[in-house]
Amino acid sequence: MSMRCECKAFVKVKWNKKKDYWFFERKRLEHNHPLHPSPSVTQYLRLKKNKDPIVMEVVDQMHRCDASHNTTVNVLSELYGGRQNFTFTEMDLRNRKAAAAREERENDIPKLLEFFSEMKGQNEYFYYEVQVDEQNVIKNVFWSHASQRAEYRDFGDVVTFDTTYKTNVYSMPLAMFVGSNHQLQNVVFGQALLQDEQANTFEWLFRAFQNCMTGSRDPRCILTDQDSAMAAAIQKVFKKTQHRLCRWHMLKKYRWELRKLYKLHDGLNIKLLTVINHPLTPTEFEAAWKELVDEYGLQKDDTIKGLWDSRHLWVAAYFKPLYCGRMTSTQRSESVNKMIKSSGFTGHMTCMSKFARRMLDFIQRTNHAAAGETHWSQVKK
């Protein structure tokens, strides 16, 4: 009986143990209130749920596009005229999304290879390479679309290389070869998902990149962070390439030590950055550095010594003989990494096959933006 409106309606069910069946012992069906529950109540009843196939297809499309749960619910609220009119619950939507994610991850590697075969069928210049372990399980995979290979032929003199995380469900590092085009826009020459960041893994990846770009020369210059495994692999594979270190990462490596020095020596921060960033010749840089060190008495400081000893690898003054496309850091790689993750192309729950398709979406988007820039620059002329 309902305590809220003192309704006397009820049913009493009992189980006959001897004959093994349930039966209604007593019942009272008269209600003292209308029997017209609102949709906000009936949506929780299994018999009353109505999952319109057309609406569910919209939901599935939004899930495939990685729309958030709130975004999906807000769209459906507009269609139904309010959440109270849903013929299903929000938990139903969450369960549907989870089921779709599980289905996506099933046979993920065959789906990935199927996508690569599909790309190869559409354009013979699509390239991919995989590395397997002793159990024939894929460890590393590299691929590059035809447009990316063409970009490298035109703009591959300088490459920045970096890895990033949280782009796929397997927590595999994403590695990308990034450069800049004639309009100083970021271009991606190739990408890979790696098992780890060991020297032998990078060596395999760099050789795969070389195989992909057969017919084109190795980069004149490659910029990375201070990862020793990367440096060892670059030295083995890109024998004629000048390896340079990212200026930002170099200063970040010593950030805590530099902060202590800045507190001890007033004005050191501005003067040090001026010497580093000013476009001096190597001779002028060395003279300015010596003057700075003498002024603050830092001849024996380990941090200053560390920066000085590796100066040829990261100070812009020593990049003068090289064409670096105005690049002295891996900022372009960092920018592409951020765009891929923050713009919703990939996320930490993205499976490999879906990730590869999303990377194609990203490449098509950047190509479209580049074409727009080219068009408008020509119109203005």
Coordinates of C-alpha atoms in Angstrom, one line a residue:
M1 CA 0.0 0.0 0.0
S2 CA 1.2 3.5 -0.8
M3 CA 2.0 5.6 2.2
R4 CA 2.2 8.8 0.1
C5 CA -1.5 8.9 -1.0
E6 CA -2.9 6.1 1.2
C7 CA -3.9 4.0 -1.7
K8 CA -5.2 0.6 -0.6
A9 CA -4.5 -1.3 -3.8
F10 CA -2.2 -4.3 -3.4
V11 CA -1.4 -7.9 -4.5
K12 CA -0.1 -10.7 -2.3
V13 CA 1.8 -13.5 -4.0
K14 CA 2.7 -16.9 -2.3
W15 CA 4.6 -19.9 -3.4
N16 CA 3.1 -23.4 -3.2
K17 CA 6.0 -25.5 -2.1
K18 CA 4.3 -28.9 -2.7
K19 CA 3.2 -28.1 -6.2
D20 CA 6.1 -25.7 -6.9
Y21 CA 4.3 -22.7 -8.4
W22 CA 3.5 -19.1 -7.5
F23 CA -0.1 -17.9 -7.1
F24 CA -2.0 -14.7 -6.1
E25 CA -3.4 -15.2 -2.6
R26 CA -5.1 -11.8 -2.2
K27 CA -5.5 -8.7 -4.3
R28 CA -7.2 -5.4 -4.4
L29 CA -7.1 -3.5 -7.6
E30 CA -9.0 -0.3 -6.8
H31 CA -6.8 2.8 -6.7
N32 CA -7.7 6.2 -5.3
H33 CA -5.6 8.1 -7.8
P34 CA -5.2 8.3 -11.6
L35 CA -3.1 5.6 -13.3
H36 CA -1.2 7.9 -15.6
P37 CA 2.5 7.9 -14.5
S38 CA 4.7 10.5 -16.3
P39 CA 7.4 9.5 -18.9
S40 CA 10.0 10.3 -16.3
V41 CA 8.8 7.3 -14.3
T42 CA 7.9 4.9 -17.1
Q43 CA 11.3 5.3 -18.7
Y44 CA 12.6 3.1 -15.9
L45 CA 10.2 0.3 -16.7
R46 CA 11.5 -2.4 -19.0
L47 CA 8.2 -2.9 -20.8
K48 CA 7.8 0.8 -21.4
K49 CA 11.3 1.5 -22.8
N50 CA 11.3 2.4 -26.5
K51 CA 14.7 2.7 -28.2
D52 CA 13.8 4.2 -31.5
P53 CA 16.3 2.7 -34.1
I54 CA 16.8 6.1 -35.8
V55 CA 17.5 7.8 -32.5
M56 CA 19.9 5.0 -31.4
E57 CA 21.8 5.4 -34.7
V58 CA 22.3 9.1 -33.9
V59 CA 23.5 8.0 -30.5
D60 CA 25.9 5.5 -32.0
Q61 CA 27.3 8.1 -34.4
M62 CA 27.9 10.5 -31.6
H63 CA 29.7 7.8 -29.6
R64 CA 31.8 7.0 -32.7
C65 CA 32.8 10.7 -32.8
D66 CA 33.7 10.6 -29.1
A67 CA 31.0 13.0 -28.1
S68 CA 30.8 13.3 -24.3
H69 CA 27.9 11.8 -22.4
N70 CA 26.6 15.2 -21.6
T71 CA 26.7 16.3 -25.2
T72 CA 24.8 13.3 -26.3
V73 CA 22.1 13.8 -23.7
N74 CA 21.8 17.5 -24.5
V75 CA 21.2 16.7 -28.2
L76 CA 18.6 14.0 -27.3
S77 CA 17.0 16.5 -24.9
E78 CA 16.5 18.9 -27.9
L79 CA 15.0 16.1 -30.0
Y80 CA 12.6 14.9 -27.2
G81 CA 11.7 18.3 -25.8
G82 CA 13.3 17.6 -22.5
R83 CA 14.9 14.7 -20.6
Q84 CA 11.7 13.9 -18.8
N85 CA 10.3 12.7 -22.1
F86 CA 13.0 10.1 -22.8
T87 CA 11.8 6.6 -23.4
F88 CA 15.1 5.3 -22.0
T89 CA 17.4 6.2 -19.1
E90 CA 20.8 7.9 -19.2
M91 CA 22.3 4.6 -17.8
D92 CA 21.0 2.9 -21.0
L93 CA 23.1 5.4 -23.0
R94 CA 26.2 4.7 -20.9
N95 CA 25.7 1.0 -21.2
R96 CA 25.3 1.3 -25.0
K97 CA 28.5 3.4 -25.3
A98 CA 30.4 0.8 -23.2
A99 CA 29.2 -2.0 -25.3
A100 CA 30.2 -0.2 -28.5
A101 CA 33.7 0.4 -27.0
R102 CA 34.1 -3.3 -26.2
E103 CA 33.0 -4.2 -29.7
E104 CA 35.6 -1.7 -31.2
R105 CA 38.4 -3.3 -29.2
E106 CA 37.6 -6.8 -30.4
N107 CA 40.0 -8.0 -33.1
D108 CA 41.7 -4.6 -33.0
I109 CA 44.9 -5.6 -34.8
P110 CA 43.1 -7.3 -37.7
K111 CA 40.9 -4.2 -38.0
L112 CA 44.1 -2.0 -38.0
L113 CA 45.7 -4.1 -40.8
E114 CA 42.5 -4.1 -42.7
F115 CA 42.5 -0.3 -42.6
F116 CA 46.1 -0.2 -43.8
S117 CA 45.1 -2.6 -46.7
E118 CA 42.2 -0.3 -47.5
M119 CA 44.5 2.7 -47.6
K120 CA 47.0 0.8 -49.8
G121 CA 44.2 -0.2 -52.2
Q122 CA 43.1 3.5 -52.5
N123 CA 46.7 4.8 -53.0
E124 CA 49.7 2.6 -53.7
Y125 CA 52.0 5.2 -52.1
F126 CA 50.5 4.6 -48.7
Y127 CA 53.2 2.9 -46.5
Y128 CA 53.2 1.0 -43.3
E129 CA 55.6 -1.3 -41.4
V130 CA 55.0 -3.4 -38.3
Q131 CA 57.4 -5.2 -35.9
V132 CA 56.4 -8.3 -34.2
D133 CA 57.9 -10.2 -31.2
E134 CA 58.8 -13.9 -31.0
Q135 CA 55.1 -14.8 -30.4
N136 CA 54.2 -12.9 -33.7
V137 CA 52.5 -10.2 -31.6
I138 CA 52.7 -6.7 -32.9
K139 CA 55.1 -4.5 -30.9
N140 CA 55.5 -1.4 -33.0
V141 CA 53.7 0.0 -36.0
F142 CA 54.6 2.9 -38.3
W143 CA 52.6 4.3 -41.2
S144 CA 52.6 7.3 -43.5
H145 CA 50.0 8.4 -46.0
A146 CA 50.8 9.4 -49.6
S147 CA 50.3 13.1 -48.8
Q148 CA 52.6 12.8 -45.9
R149 CA 55.4 11.3 -48.0
A150 CA 54.9 14.0 -50.6
E151 CA 55.2 16.7 -47.8
Y152 CA 58.4 15.1 -46.7
R153 CA 59.9 15.3 -50.2
D154 CA 59.1 19.0 -50.3
F155 CA 59.8 20.1 -46.6
G156 CA 61.8 17.3 -45.0
D157 CA 65.0 19.2 -44.5
V158 CA 64.3 19.8 -40.8
V159 CA 62.3 17.3 -38.6
T160 CA 61.3 17.6 -35.0
F161 CA 60.7 14.2 -33.3
D162 CA 58.9 13.7 -30.0
T163 CA 56.7 11.1 -28.2
T164 CA 53.5 11.7 -26.3
Y165 CA 51.1 9.6 -24.2
K166 CA 47.3 9.2 -23.5
T167 CA 46.4 8.8 -27.1
N168 CA 45.2 5.2 -27.0
V169 CA 43.8 2.5 -24.8
Y170 CA 47.0 0.5 -24.7
S171 CA 49.1 3.4 -23.3
M172 CA 51.5 3.0 -26.3
P173 CA 53.7 6.1 -26.9
L174 CA 52.8 8.0 -30.0
A175 CA 55.8 9.1 -32.0
M176 CA 55.6 11.7 -34.8
F177 CA 57.9 13.2 -37.4
V178 CA 56.9 16.8 -37.7
G179 CA 58.2 19.7 -39.9
S180 CA 56.9 22.9 -41.4
N181 CA 55.8 23.8 -44.9
H182 CA 56.3 26.9 -47.1
Q183 CA 53.7 28.8 -45.0
L184 CA 55.4 27.8 -41.7
Q185 CA 52.5 25.5 -40.8
N186 CA 53.0 22.2 -39.0
V187 CA 53.1 19.1 -41.2
V188 CA 53.3 15.5 -40.0
F189 CA 55.5 13.2 -42.2
G190 CA 54.7 10.0 -40.4
Q191 CA 53.5 8.5 -37.1
A192 CA 54.1 5.4 -35.0
L193 CA 52.7 3.6 -32.0
L194 CA 55.5 2.1 -30.0
Q195 CA 55.8 -0.6 -27.3
D196 CA 58.5 1.3 -25.4
E197 CA 61.1 4.1 -25.7
Q198 CA 64.2 2.0 -25.8
A199 CA 67.1 2.7 -28.2
N200 CA 66.4 -0.5 -30.2
T201 CA 62.8 0.5 -30.7
F202 CA 63.8 4.0 -31.9
E203 CA 66.4 2.4 -34.2
W204 CA 63.6 0.2 -35.8
L205 CA 61.4 3.3 -36.1
F206 CA 64.0 5.4 -37.8
R207 CA 64.9 2.7 -40.2
A208 CA 61.2 2.2 -41.0
F209 CA 61.0 6.0 -41.7
Q210 CA 64.1 5.7 -43.9
N211 CA 62.5 2.9 -45.9
C212 CA 59.3 4.9 -46.2
M213 CA 61.1 7.9 -47.6
T214 CA 63.2 5.9 -50.1
G215 CA 64.2 8.3 -52.9
S216 CA 64.3 11.3 -50.5
R217 CA 67.4 12.3 -48.5
D218 CA 67.6 12.0 -44.8
P219 CA 66.8 15.2 -42.8
R220 CA 69.5 17.7 -42.7
C221 CA 68.7 18.4 -39.1
I222 CA 66.6 16.6 -36.5
L223 CA 65.5 18.2 -33.2
T224 CA 64.6 16.2 -30.1
D225 CA 64.6 16.4 -26.4
Q226 CA 67.6 15.1 -24.3
D227 CA 66.5 11.5 -24.5
S228 CA 69.7 9.4 -24.7
A229 CA 67.9 6.5 -26.4
M230 CA 66.8 8.8 -29.2
A231 CA 70.3 10.2 -29.5
A232 CA 71.9 6.7 -29.8
A233 CA 69.4 5.6 -32.4
I234 CA 69.7 8.8 -34.5
Q235 CA 73.5 8.4 -34.5
K236 CA 73.2 4.9 -35.9
V237 CA 70.5 5.5 -38.5
F238 CA 70.8 9.1 -39.6
K239 CA 74.5 9.2 -40.1
K240 CA 74.6 12.4 -42.1
T241 CA 71.9 14.2 -40.1
Q242 CA 72.8 16.9 -37.7
H243 CA 71.2 16.2 -34.3
R244 CA 70.2 19.2 -32.2
L245 CA 68.5 19.5 -28.8
C246 CA 65.4 21.4 -28.0
R247 CA 66.3 24.7 -26.3
W248 CA 63.1 24.7 -24.2
H249 CA 63.8 21.1 -22.9
M250 CA 67.4 22.0 -22.2
L251 CA 66.4 24.9 -19.9
K252 CA 63.7 22.8 -18.4
K253 CA 66.2 20.1 -17.4
Y254 CA 68.0 22.7 -15.3
R255 CA 65.0 24.7 -14.2
W256 CA 65.2 24.0 -10.5
E257 CA 69.0 24.8 -10.4
L258 CA 68.4 28.0 -12.4
R259 CA 65.7 29.1 -10.1
K260 CA 68.1 29.0 -7.2
L261 CA 70.6 31.0 -9.2
Y262 CA 68.0 33.6 -10.1
K263 CA 67.2 34.1 -6.5
L264 CA 70.9 34.5 -5.6
H265 CA 71.8 36.8 -8.5
D266 CA 69.5 39.7 -9.3
G267 CA 69.0 40.3 -13.0
L268 CA 70.6 36.9 -14.0
N269 CA 67.4 35.6 -15.5
I270 CA 66.9 38.4 -18.1
K271 CA 70.6 38.5 -19.0
L272 CA 71.0 34.8 -19.4
L273 CA 67.9 34.5 -21.7
T274 CA 69.1 37.5 -23.7
V275 CA 72.5 35.9 -24.4
I276 CA 70.8 32.6 -25.3
N277 CA 68.0 34.0 -27.5
H278 CA 69.8 36.9 -29.2
P279 CA 70.8 35.9 -32.7
L280 CA 74.6 36.1 -32.2
T281 CA 77.4 34.4 -34.1
P282 CA 79.2 31.6 -32.1
T283 CA 82.1 33.9 -31.4
E284 CA 79.8 36.7 -30.1
F285 CA 77.8 34.2 -28.1
E286 CA 80.9 32.8 -26.4
A287 CA 82.2 36.3 -25.6
A288 CA 78.8 37.3 -24.2
W289 CA 78.5 34.1 -22.1
K290 CA 82.0 34.6 -20.7
E291 CA 81.1 38.2 -19.8
L292 CA 77.9 37.0 -18.0
V293 CA 79.8 34.2 -16.1
D294 CA 82.5 36.6 -15.0
E295 CA 80.0 39.3 -13.9
Y296 CA 78.2 36.9 -11.6
G297 CA 81.2 34.7 -10.6
L298 CA 79.6 31.5 -11.9
Q299 CA 82.8 29.9 -13.3
K300 CA 82.5 26.8 -11.0
D301 CA 78.7 26.4 -11.0
D302 CA 77.7 22.9 -12.3
T303 CA 74.5 24.2 -13.9
I304 CA 76.3 26.8 -16.0
K305 CA 79.0 24.3 -16.9
G306 CA 76.4 21.8 -18.0
L307 CA 74.7 24.4 -20.3
W308 CA 78.1 25.5 -21.6
D309 CA 79.4 22.0 -22.4
S310 CA 76.5 21.1 -24.6
R311 CA 76.1 24.6 -26.2
H312 CA 76.7 23.3 -29.7
L313 CA 73.6 21.1 -29.5
W314 CA 71.0 23.6 -28.4
V315 CA 72.1 27.3 -28.6
A316 CA 70.7 29.0 -31.7
A317 CA 74.0 30.7 -32.5
Y318 CA 75.5 27.4 -33.5
F319 CA 72.6 26.6 -35.8
K320 CA 73.7 29.3 -38.3
P321 CA 75.4 27.0 -40.8
L322 CA 72.3 24.7 -40.8
Y323 CA 68.9 25.3 -42.4
C324 CA 66.5 24.8 -39.4
G325 CA 63.3 26.4 -40.8
R326 CA 63.3 28.8 -37.9
M327 CA 63.1 25.9 -35.5
T328 CA 65.2 25.7 -32.4
S329 CA 62.9 23.5 -30.3
T330 CA 60.4 20.6 -30.6
Q331 CA 57.6 23.1 -30.1
R332 CA 56.0 22.1 -33.4
S333 CA 55.8 18.5 -32.2
E334 CA 54.4 19.6 -28.9
S335 CA 51.8 21.7 -30.7
V336 CA 50.7 18.8 -32.9
N337 CA 50.5 16.5 -29.9
K338 CA 48.3 19.0 -28.0
M339 CA 46.1 19.5 -31.1
I340 CA 45.5 15.8 -31.5
K341 CA 44.5 15.2 -27.9
S342 CA 42.7 18.5 -27.1
S343 CA 40.7 18.6 -30.4
G344 CA 39.1 15.2 -29.7
F345 CA 40.8 13.2 -32.4
T346 CA 42.1 10.7 -29.9
G347 CA 42.0 9.9 -26.2
H348 CA 43.2 7.4 -23.7
M349 CA 40.3 5.0 -24.5
T350 CA 40.9 5.0 -28.3
C351 CA 41.8 1.6 -29.8
M352 CA 44.6 1.2 -32.4
S353 CA 42.3 0.8 -35.4
K354 CA 40.2 3.8 -34.5
F355 CA 43.4 5.8 -33.7
A356 CA 44.7 5.2 -37.2
R357 CA 41.5 6.4 -38.8
R358 CA 41.5 9.4 -36.5
M359 CA 45.0 10.3 -37.5
L360 CA 43.8 10.3 -41.1
D361 CA 41.0 12.7 -40.1
F362 CA 43.6 14.9 -38.5
I363 CA 45.9 14.9 -41.6
Q364 CA 42.9 15.7 -43.8
R365 CA 42.0 18.6 -41.5
T366 CA 45.5 20.1 -41.6
N367 CA 45.7 19.6 -45.4
H368 CA 42.4 21.5 -45.8
A369 CA 43.6 24.3 -43.6
A370 CA 46.8 24.5 -45.6
A371 CA 44.9 24.6 -48.9
G372 CA 42.8 27.5 -47.5
E373 CA 45.9 29.4 -46.5
T374 CA 47.3 29.0 -50.0
H375 CA 44.0 30.1 -51.6
W376 CA 43.7 33.3 -49.6
S377 CA 47.4 34.2 -50.0
Q378 CA 46.9 34.0 -53.7
V379 CA 43.7 36.0 -53.7
K380 CA 45.3 38.8 -51.7
K381 CA 48.0 39.1 -54.4

